[in-house]
Short mmCIF file of C-alpha atoms and ligand atoms in Angstrom, two decimals:
data_model
loop_
_atom_site.label_atom_id
_atom_site.label_comp_id
_atom_site.label_asym_id
_atom_site.label_seq_id
_atom_site.Cartn_x
_atom_site.Cartn_y
_atom_site.Cartn_z
CA MET A 1 1.79 9.04 17.64
CA ILE A 2 3.95 6.72 15.60
CA THR A 3 2.92 3.29 14.35
CA PHE A 4 4.91 0.81 12.34
CA THR A 5 4.86 -2.86 11.50
CA TYR A 6 7.34 -5.63 12.18
CA ALA A 7 7.00 -8.98 10.44
CA TYR A 8 7.99 -12.29 12.00
CA LYS A 9 7.81 -15.75 10.56
CA ILE A 10 5.59 -18.06 12.59
CA LYS A 11 6.60 -21.59 13.49
CA PRO A 12 3.19 -23.14 14.12
CA SER A 13 2.61 -26.71 15.24
CA LYS A 14 0.58 -28.98 12.97
CA GLN A 15 -2.48 -28.36 15.05
CA GLN A 16 -1.95 -24.60 14.87
CA VAL A 17 -1.62 -24.77 11.09
CA ARG A 18 -5.02 -26.46 10.99
CA GLN A 19 -6.39 -23.76 13.26
CA ILE A 20 -5.00 -20.93 11.11
CA GLU A 21 -6.39 -22.54 7.97
CA GLN A 22 -9.73 -22.94 9.66
CA TYR A 23 -9.69 -19.23 10.56
CA LEU A 24 -8.93 -18.34 6.96
CA ASP A 25 -11.74 -20.58 5.69
CA ILE A 26 -14.36 -19.26 8.06
CA CYS A 27 -13.33 -15.64 7.57
CA ARG A 28 -13.45 -16.12 3.83
CA SER A 29 -16.93 -17.64 3.95
CA VAL A 30 -18.15 -14.68 5.99
CA TYR A 31 -16.55 -12.27 3.54
CA ASN A 32 -18.09 -13.95 0.52
CA TYR A 33 -21.48 -14.29 2.15
CA ALA A 34 -21.59 -10.63 3.15
CA HIS A 35 -20.39 -9.62 -0.30
CA ALA A 36 -23.11 -11.71 -1.96
CA GLU A 37 -25.70 -10.07 0.26
CA ARG A 38 -24.60 -6.59 -0.76
CA LYS A 39 -24.39 -7.55 -4.40
CA ALA A 40 -27.88 -9.07 -4.42
CA TRP A 41 -29.26 -5.89 -2.93
CA LEU A 42 -27.53 -3.79 -5.55
CA ASP A 43 -28.63 -6.03 -8.43
CA SER A 44 -32.23 -5.97 -7.26
CA ARG A 45 -32.17 -2.19 -7.66
CA LYS A 46 -30.79 -2.38 -11.15
CA SER A 47 -33.63 -3.84 -13.19
CA LEU A 48 -36.08 -1.35 -14.62
CA ILE A 49 -39.25 -0.82 -12.71
CA ASP A 50 -41.72 -1.36 -15.59
CA ARG A 51 -40.40 -4.71 -16.80
CA CYS A 52 -38.96 -7.95 -15.59
CA SER A 53 -35.31 -8.54 -16.13
CA ILE A 54 -34.78 -11.24 -18.71
CA GLN A 55 -32.39 -13.44 -16.80
CA SER A 56 -33.58 -13.30 -13.27
CA GLU A 57 -35.94 -11.76 -10.80
CA TYR A 58 -34.91 -10.23 -7.55
CA ILE A 59 -37.29 -10.45 -4.73
CA ILE A 60 -35.72 -8.17 -2.19
CA PRO A 61 -38.51 -5.82 -1.06
CA ALA A 62 -38.12 -2.19 -2.01
CA ASP A 63 -37.96 -0.95 1.57
CA THR A 64 -35.12 -3.26 2.61
CA PRO A 65 -32.20 -1.07 3.63
CA PHE A 66 -28.77 -1.61 2.09
CA PRO A 67 -26.80 -4.18 4.13
CA GLY A 68 -24.09 -1.84 5.36
CA TYR A 69 -21.52 -2.59 8.03
CA ASN A 70 -23.76 -2.04 11.05
CA LEU A 71 -26.56 -4.23 9.73
CA GLN A 72 -24.18 -6.97 8.71
CA ALA A 73 -22.38 -6.91 12.05
CA LYS A 74 -25.73 -7.32 13.80
CA ALA A 75 -26.73 -10.13 11.45
CA LEU A 76 -23.42 -11.82 12.15
CA SER A 77 -24.02 -12.05 15.87
CA GLU A 78 -27.50 -13.44 15.12
CA ALA A 79 -26.03 -15.96 12.72
CA LYS A 80 -23.69 -17.26 15.40
CA LYS A 81 -26.66 -18.69 17.27
CA LYS A 82 -27.59 -20.86 14.31
CA LEU A 83 -24.13 -21.59 12.91
CA PRO A 84 -21.92 -22.74 15.78
CA HIS A 85 -18.82 -23.03 13.58
CA LEU A 86 -18.67 -19.24 13.41
CA LYS A 87 -17.91 -19.29 17.12
CA LEU A 88 -14.63 -21.06 16.42
CA VAL A 89 -13.23 -17.74 15.26
CA ASN A 90 -12.46 -14.78 17.48
CA ALA A 91 -15.44 -12.38 17.31
CA GLN A 92 -13.35 -9.28 16.61
CA CYS A 93 -11.60 -11.06 13.77
CA LEU A 94 -14.92 -11.60 12.05
CA GLN A 95 -16.00 -8.01 12.59
CA GLN A 96 -12.73 -6.95 11.03
CA ILE A 97 -13.59 -9.02 7.96
CA LEU A 98 -16.86 -7.13 7.57
CA LYS A 99 -14.96 -3.87 7.93
CA ARG A 100 -12.53 -4.95 5.23
CA LEU A 101 -15.44 -5.67 2.90
CA ASP A 102 -17.05 -2.36 3.80
CA LYS A 103 -13.84 -0.56 2.90
CA ALA A 104 -13.60 -2.35 -0.45
CA TRP A 105 -17.12 -1.18 -1.23
CA THR A 106 -16.70 2.43 -0.14
CA ASP A 107 -13.37 2.62 -1.99
CA PHE A 108 -15.09 1.39 -5.10
CA PHE A 109 -17.65 4.18 -5.00
CA LYS A 110 -15.20 6.85 -3.83
CA VAL A 111 -12.11 6.16 -5.91
CA PRO A 112 -13.00 5.95 -9.60
CA GLU A 113 -10.07 3.72 -10.52
CA ARG A 114 -10.90 1.02 -7.99
CA GLY A 115 -12.47 -2.14 -9.34
CA PHE A 116 -15.64 -3.69 -8.06
CA PRO A 117 -14.97 -5.89 -5.00
CA ARG A 118 -14.85 -9.56 -5.87
CA PHE A 119 -15.51 -12.88 -4.30
CA ARG A 120 -12.40 -14.32 -2.76
CA SER A 121 -11.01 -17.69 -3.71
CA LYS A 122 -8.67 -19.50 -1.37
CA ASN A 123 -5.67 -17.96 -3.09
CA ARG A 124 -7.00 -14.46 -2.76
CA PHE A 125 -7.81 -14.65 0.90
CA ARG A 126 -4.66 -14.88 2.89
CA SER A 127 -4.90 -12.94 6.11
CA PHE A 128 -6.93 -12.06 9.15
CA VAL A 129 -6.48 -9.46 11.85
CA PHE A 130 -6.72 -9.38 15.63
CA PRO A 131 -7.56 -5.73 16.30
CA GLN A 132 -7.34 -6.08 20.08
CA LEU A 133 -4.67 -7.86 22.06
CA GLY A 134 -4.44 -9.16 25.57
CA LYS A 135 -1.87 -7.99 28.08
CA LYS A 136 1.61 -9.49 27.93
CA CYS A 137 1.16 -11.06 24.54
CA LEU A 138 4.84 -10.84 23.57
CA ASP A 139 7.57 -13.09 24.84
CA VAL A 140 10.98 -14.01 23.49
CA GLY A 141 10.45 -16.45 20.64
CA ARG A 142 6.69 -16.59 20.99
CA VAL A 143 3.53 -14.49 20.92
CA LYS A 144 0.05 -14.99 22.28
CA LEU A 145 -2.75 -14.74 19.75
CA PRO A 146 -6.22 -14.06 21.18
CA SER A 147 -8.35 -17.26 21.18
CA ILE A 148 -5.52 -19.30 19.65
CA GLY A 149 -2.90 -18.98 22.34
CA TRP A 150 0.90 -19.04 22.37
CA ILE A 151 2.53 -19.62 19.05
CA ARG A 152 6.27 -19.84 18.31
CA ILE A 153 7.91 -17.29 16.06
CA ARG A 154 11.35 -16.88 14.54
CA GLN A 155 12.70 -13.92 16.49
CA SER A 156 14.53 -12.36 13.56
CA ARG A 157 14.86 -9.08 15.43
CA PRO A 158 14.08 -7.95 18.99
CA TYR A 159 10.79 -6.21 19.72
CA PRO A 160 11.20 -2.42 19.77
CA THR A 161 11.44 -0.92 23.25
CA GLY A 162 9.07 1.86 24.29
CA PHE A 163 6.29 0.61 22.04
CA THR A 164 3.18 -1.47 22.64
CA PRO A 165 1.75 -3.99 20.19
CA LYS A 166 -1.60 -2.78 18.90
CA GLN A 167 -2.62 -5.34 16.34
CA PHE A 168 -1.68 -8.74 14.99
CA GLN A 169 -2.20 -9.82 11.43
CA VAL A 170 -1.64 -13.42 10.41
CA VAL A 171 -0.67 -13.76 6.75
CA ARG A 172 -0.22 -16.85 4.64
CA LYS A 173 2.53 -16.48 2.08
CA ALA A 174 4.12 -18.93 -0.31
CA SER A 175 7.01 -19.52 2.07
CA GLY A 176 4.90 -20.00 5.19
CA TYR A 177 2.90 -18.08 7.77
CA TYR A 178 3.88 -14.65 8.99
CA LEU A 179 2.77 -12.43 11.80
CA MET A 180 2.64 -8.68 11.24
CA ILE A 181 2.75 -6.80 14.50
CA VAL A 182 1.68 -3.17 14.49
CA PHE A 183 3.54 -1.26 17.19
CA GLN A 184 2.50 2.08 18.58
CA SER A 185 4.53 4.51 20.62
CA LEU A 186 3.46 5.00 24.23
CA GLU A 187 4.06 8.73 24.27
CA SER A 188 4.01 11.14 21.41
CA VAL A 189 7.44 11.21 19.85
CA PRO A 190 8.83 14.65 19.09
CA ASP A 191 8.82 15.41 15.39
CA PRO A 192 12.19 15.56 13.70
CA VAL A 193 13.47 19.09 13.48
CA LEU A 194 14.29 20.88 10.29
CA GLY A 195 17.89 20.77 9.23
CA LYS A 196 19.91 22.87 6.85
CA VAL A 197 20.24 20.60 3.84
CA SER A 198 17.16 19.78 1.76
CA ILE A 199 16.43 17.60 -1.21
CA GLY A 200 13.30 17.12 -3.25
CA LEU A 201 12.27 13.81 -4.76
CA ASP A 202 10.45 13.44 -8.02
CA ALA A 203 8.89 10.10 -8.87
CA GLY A 204 10.34 9.80 -12.30
CA ILE A 205 9.30 8.14 -15.49
CA GLU A 206 12.76 7.37 -16.75
CA SER A 207 14.25 6.93 -13.31
CA PHE A 208 12.75 5.52 -10.13
CA VAL A 209 13.22 8.80 -8.32
CA ALA A 210 15.17 11.90 -9.12
CA THR A 211 16.92 14.14 -6.61
CA PRO A 212 18.02 17.64 -7.60
CA THR A 213 21.40 16.23 -8.61
CA GLU A 214 20.85 12.59 -9.44
CA LEU A 215 18.67 10.22 -11.43
CA ILE A 216 18.26 6.97 -9.53
CA LYS A 217 17.26 4.01 -11.63
CA SER A 218 15.40 1.07 -10.22
CA PRO A 219 16.71 -2.44 -10.78
CA LYS A 220 14.24 -4.32 -12.91
CA PHE A 221 13.08 -6.64 -10.19
CA LEU A 222 10.42 -8.46 -12.12
CA ARG A 223 11.27 -7.61 -15.67
CA GLY A 224 14.81 -8.81 -15.25
CA GLN A 225 13.60 -12.29 -14.40
CA LEU A 226 10.59 -12.42 -16.62
CA ARG A 227 12.07 -15.30 -18.61
CA LYS A 228 12.16 -17.55 -15.60
CA LEU A 229 8.58 -16.67 -14.77
CA LYS A 230 7.45 -17.34 -18.33
CA ILE A 231 8.98 -20.81 -18.28
CA LEU A 232 7.12 -21.62 -15.07
CA GLN A 233 3.88 -20.30 -16.49
CA ARG A 234 4.28 -22.36 -19.63
CA ARG A 235 4.82 -25.47 -17.55
CA LEU A 236 1.75 -24.64 -15.53
CA LYS A 237 -0.40 -24.56 -18.64
CA LYS A 238 0.47 -28.14 -19.51
CA LYS A 239 -0.72 -29.52 -16.19
CA ASN A 240 -4.27 -30.36 -15.28
CA LYS A 241 -5.75 -27.51 -13.32
CA GLY A 242 -6.00 -28.42 -9.65
CA SER A 243 -3.80 -31.50 -9.91
CA ASN A 244 -0.88 -32.05 -7.56
CA ASN A 245 1.70 -31.11 -10.16
CA TRP A 246 -0.27 -28.02 -11.04
CA LEU A 247 -0.32 -27.01 -7.38
CA LYS A 248 3.43 -27.59 -7.12
CA ILE A 249 4.20 -25.19 -9.95
CA GLN A 250 1.63 -22.73 -8.70
CA ARG A 251 3.48 -22.71 -5.40
CA LYS A 252 6.80 -22.17 -7.17
CA ILE A 253 5.35 -19.16 -8.99
CA ALA A 254 4.03 -17.73 -5.74
CA LYS A 255 7.46 -18.17 -4.13
CA PHE A 256 9.05 -16.47 -7.09
CA HIS A 257 6.78 -13.45 -6.67
CA GLU A 258 7.49 -13.35 -2.97
CA LYS A 259 11.22 -13.31 -3.62
CA VAL A 260 10.87 -10.46 -6.11
CA ALA A 261 8.81 -8.51 -3.59
CA ASN A 262 11.43 -9.11 -0.87
CA SER A 263 14.36 -7.94 -2.95
CA ARG A 264 12.40 -4.87 -4.00
CA ARG A 265 11.64 -4.02 -0.40
CA ASP A 266 15.26 -4.52 0.57
CA TRP A 267 16.37 -2.15 -2.15
CA HIS A 268 13.79 0.44 -1.02
CA PHE A 269 15.22 0.46 2.49
CA LYS A 270 18.78 0.79 1.21
CA LEU A 271 17.77 3.66 -1.03
CA ALA A 272 15.93 5.41 1.81
CA HIS A 273 19.05 5.21 3.98
CA TYR A 274 21.21 6.38 1.11
CA LEU A 275 19.00 9.47 0.72
CA CYS A 276 18.96 10.11 4.46
CA ASN A 277 22.76 10.06 4.46
CA GLN A 278 22.81 13.00 2.12
CA THR A 279 20.36 15.38 3.68
CA ASP A 280 18.33 16.66 6.65
CA ASN A 281 15.00 17.40 4.99
CA ILE A 282 13.27 15.35 2.32
CA PHE A 283 10.35 16.74 0.34
CA VAL A 284 8.20 14.55 -1.89
CA GLU A 285 5.21 14.97 -4.18
CA ASP A 286 1.75 14.30 -2.89
CA ILE A 287 0.73 11.71 -5.49
CA ASP A 288 -2.03 9.13 -5.34
CA PHE A 289 -0.01 6.20 -6.60
CA ASN A 290 -3.01 3.90 -6.54
CA SER A 291 -4.58 5.66 -9.48
CA TRP A 292 -1.18 6.01 -11.08
CA SER A 293 -0.58 2.31 -11.27
CA LYS A 294 -3.87 1.77 -13.09
CA GLY A 295 -3.00 4.15 -15.86
CA LEU A 296 -0.14 4.95 -18.11
CA PHE A 297 2.70 3.84 -15.87
CA CYS A 298 1.11 0.57 -14.89
CA GLN A 299 3.71 -2.11 -15.53
CA GLN A 300 6.56 0.13 -14.57
CA SER A 301 5.22 1.56 -11.35
CA LEU A 302 3.91 -1.78 -10.13
CA ASP A 303 7.27 -3.35 -10.77
CA SER A 304 9.21 -0.67 -8.96
CA GLY A 305 6.69 -0.19 -6.13
CA ILE A 306 7.19 3.55 -6.09
CA GLY A 307 4.03 4.18 -4.05
CA GLY A 308 5.14 1.94 -1.20
CA PHE A 309 8.53 3.60 -1.19
CA ILE A 310 7.29 7.20 -1.05
CA ASN A 311 4.38 6.60 1.33
CA GLN A 312 5.64 3.90 3.69
CA VAL A 313 9.32 3.04 3.57
CA LEU A 314 10.72 6.55 3.19
CA PRO A 315 8.67 8.24 5.95
CA PHE A 316 9.53 5.39 8.31
CA VAL A 317 13.27 5.54 7.64
CA CYS A 318 13.19 9.35 7.86
CA TRP A 319 11.50 9.13 11.23
CA LYS A 320 14.00 6.58 12.45
CA ARG A 321 16.95 8.62 11.29
CA GLY A 322 15.51 11.88 12.63
CA LYS A 323 15.11 13.44 9.21
CA TYR A 324 12.34 15.82 8.26
CA TYR A 325 9.82 14.44 5.74
CA LEU A 326 7.08 16.45 4.08
CA LYS A 327 4.70 16.09 1.16
CA VAL A 328 4.12 19.09 -1.05
CA ASN A 329 1.61 20.00 -3.72
CA LYS A 330 2.28 18.00 -6.87
CA ASN A 331 0.52 20.21 -9.41
CA GLY A 332 2.58 21.31 -12.34
CA THR A 333 6.00 20.36 -11.01
CA SER A 334 7.11 19.44 -14.50
CA GLN A 335 5.86 22.71 -15.97
CA GLU A 336 7.89 25.01 -13.78
CA CYS A 337 11.45 26.15 -14.27
CA SER A 338 13.58 25.41 -11.22
CA ASN A 339 15.95 28.22 -12.08
CA CYS A 340 13.69 31.25 -12.60
CA GLY A 341 10.34 29.90 -11.39
CA GLU A 342 8.46 30.70 -14.59
CA ILE A 343 5.83 28.38 -15.99
CA THR A 344 7.29 26.88 -19.11
CA GLY A 345 4.20 25.03 -20.27
CA LYS A 346 3.12 21.47 -20.44
CA LYS A 347 5.63 18.85 -21.51
CA GLU A 348 4.84 15.78 -23.53
CA LEU A 349 5.83 12.50 -21.89
CA SER A 350 8.53 12.01 -24.48
CA GLU A 351 10.17 15.34 -23.68
CA ARG A 352 13.05 14.32 -21.46
CA VAL A 353 14.80 17.67 -21.17
CA HIS A 354 13.61 20.87 -19.60
CA ILE A 355 14.52 23.96 -21.59
CA CYS A 356 13.30 27.24 -20.17
CA GLN A 357 12.25 29.79 -22.75
CA TYR A 358 12.71 32.61 -20.23
CA CYS A 359 16.18 32.01 -18.78
CA ASN A 360 17.50 29.36 -21.17
CA HIS A 361 18.07 27.02 -18.27
CA THR A 362 18.54 23.46 -19.55
CA GLU A 363 18.53 20.26 -17.53
CA SER A 364 16.97 16.82 -17.22
CA ARG A 365 13.23 16.97 -16.81
CA ASP A 366 13.25 14.83 -13.67
CA THR A 367 15.99 16.66 -11.75
CA ASN A 368 14.26 19.93 -12.65
CA SER A 369 11.03 18.65 -11.06
CA ALA A 370 12.98 17.47 -8.03
CA LYS A 371 14.37 20.97 -7.58
CA VAL A 372 10.90 22.50 -7.93
CA ILE A 373 9.64 20.11 -5.25
CA MET A 374 12.58 21.02 -3.02
CA HIS A 375 11.84 24.73 -3.41
CA ARG A 376 8.15 24.20 -2.63
CA GLY A 377 9.12 22.26 0.47
CA GLN A 378 11.53 24.95 1.60
CA ARG A 379 8.86 27.61 1.15
CA ALA A 380 6.33 25.48 3.01
CA VAL A 381 8.59 25.22 6.05
CA GLY A 382 9.68 28.83 5.85
CA HIS A 383 13.15 28.43 4.37
CA THR A 384 13.27 31.27 1.87
CA VAL A 385 16.79 30.51 0.84
CA ARG A 386 16.10 30.60 -2.82
CA GLU A 387 18.06 33.00 -4.93
CA ASN A 388 16.38 34.61 -7.83
CA ALA A 389 18.48 33.89 -10.85
CA CYS A 390 16.77 36.40 -13.08
CA GLY A 391 18.08 39.07 -10.77
CA ASP A 392 14.97 41.20 -10.58
CA GLY A 393 15.02 41.20 -6.80
CA LEU A 394 11.75 39.45 -6.27
CA ALA A 395 12.89 37.73 -3.09
CA GLY A 396 10.83 38.06 0.05
CA VAL A 397 7.71 36.68 1.57
CA ILE A 398 5.08 38.83 -0.08
CA GLN A 399 6.39 38.43 -3.56
CA LEU A 400 6.66 34.72 -3.06
CA THR A 401 3.01 34.53 -2.10
CA LEU A 402 1.91 36.51 -5.12
CA PHE A 403 4.20 34.41 -7.18
CA ASP A 404 2.55 31.22 -5.89
CA LEU A 405 -0.88 32.64 -6.55
CA ALA A 406 -0.02 33.51 -10.14
CA LYS A 407 1.37 30.06 -10.58
CA SER A 408 -1.65 28.30 -9.23
CA LEU A 409 -3.80 30.32 -11.61
CA GLY A 410 -1.50 29.36 -14.42
CA ALA A 411 -1.66 25.69 -13.52
CA ALA A 412 -5.45 25.63 -13.32
ZN1 ZN B 1 13.82 29.60 -16.31
#
């Protein structure tokens, strides 16, 4: 089953703009309320049992269960009886908001790098989702939103044929309102078949990605235009916060960021097609880029958007072009020699060149990793095309398995 998202700009009437803004407001209030409820529960469990906390007292009884998704969803339908304005919003939309909050909380406890969920200001709450759609909700130049009705869109591209819309998401951006439509295939689409030519991709430090033969640098989308942004930010500082002029500049900054994001995305798609032109099979590392962007590579990886490229754009383009895409184990790709397969030891970040102490093979660190990834991919799909450069005749399935085992022990 294949799903993907198309984005269309909405052309709402004045009344529809009010309606969308009202949706955002009500959804945000539900989000913040539910978040406060969870936070109060958590805080009430924090203070030590034998003393009062200095600042405040929490009076949530000890046997009150944690307000998880199910409890909050139930409370929401109760609340609708007392607060009629909640009924102005589609019921599934509101449930989706509680799910979003629930996910932020579980992510926080599961993924160590995630920050604690926060209350959302108007600027930080920009979208809502319709998880279920009515029949015949798409028409040329317009779509039908549940509870809101027909709304005009700019038909920048035709709807894909053979797919049904599964979900609508309305998003407010600096340049207007957009509708993200998630499409799903009706039947299962056959997976792309393996071809003859393979490449591996290494998410580089020096380069954006490296292939076995090429280092591809990313244009400095944000950093290149940092000066312009700084001027805007300086002007913003001089204005009174919240004033009309302040808002104007704020909007300019938001538009600026949107433009940067658009040109980045455009470049990602071009790069993905460029790579697909060269090869049949693409193998990538299985990296959690979310934790990556919090650490060492922060500024750089956020600016280049490497995670979005590897995990979303590339698999989509590969699928569209009928190319084979696979993630392989990322461990120790920089420690292995692509020529003889030996483990050459850990490299410092500053070490840009791979020099193998066993076979004297010398090449750029990133292209070496890309080759290692390519070989791992080929082994994973059963292409044992690799020649053994050291000439000791270790080719063959059994040896390769032992070889992998030894390596995994070495990497641990
Ligand atoms: Zn070597």
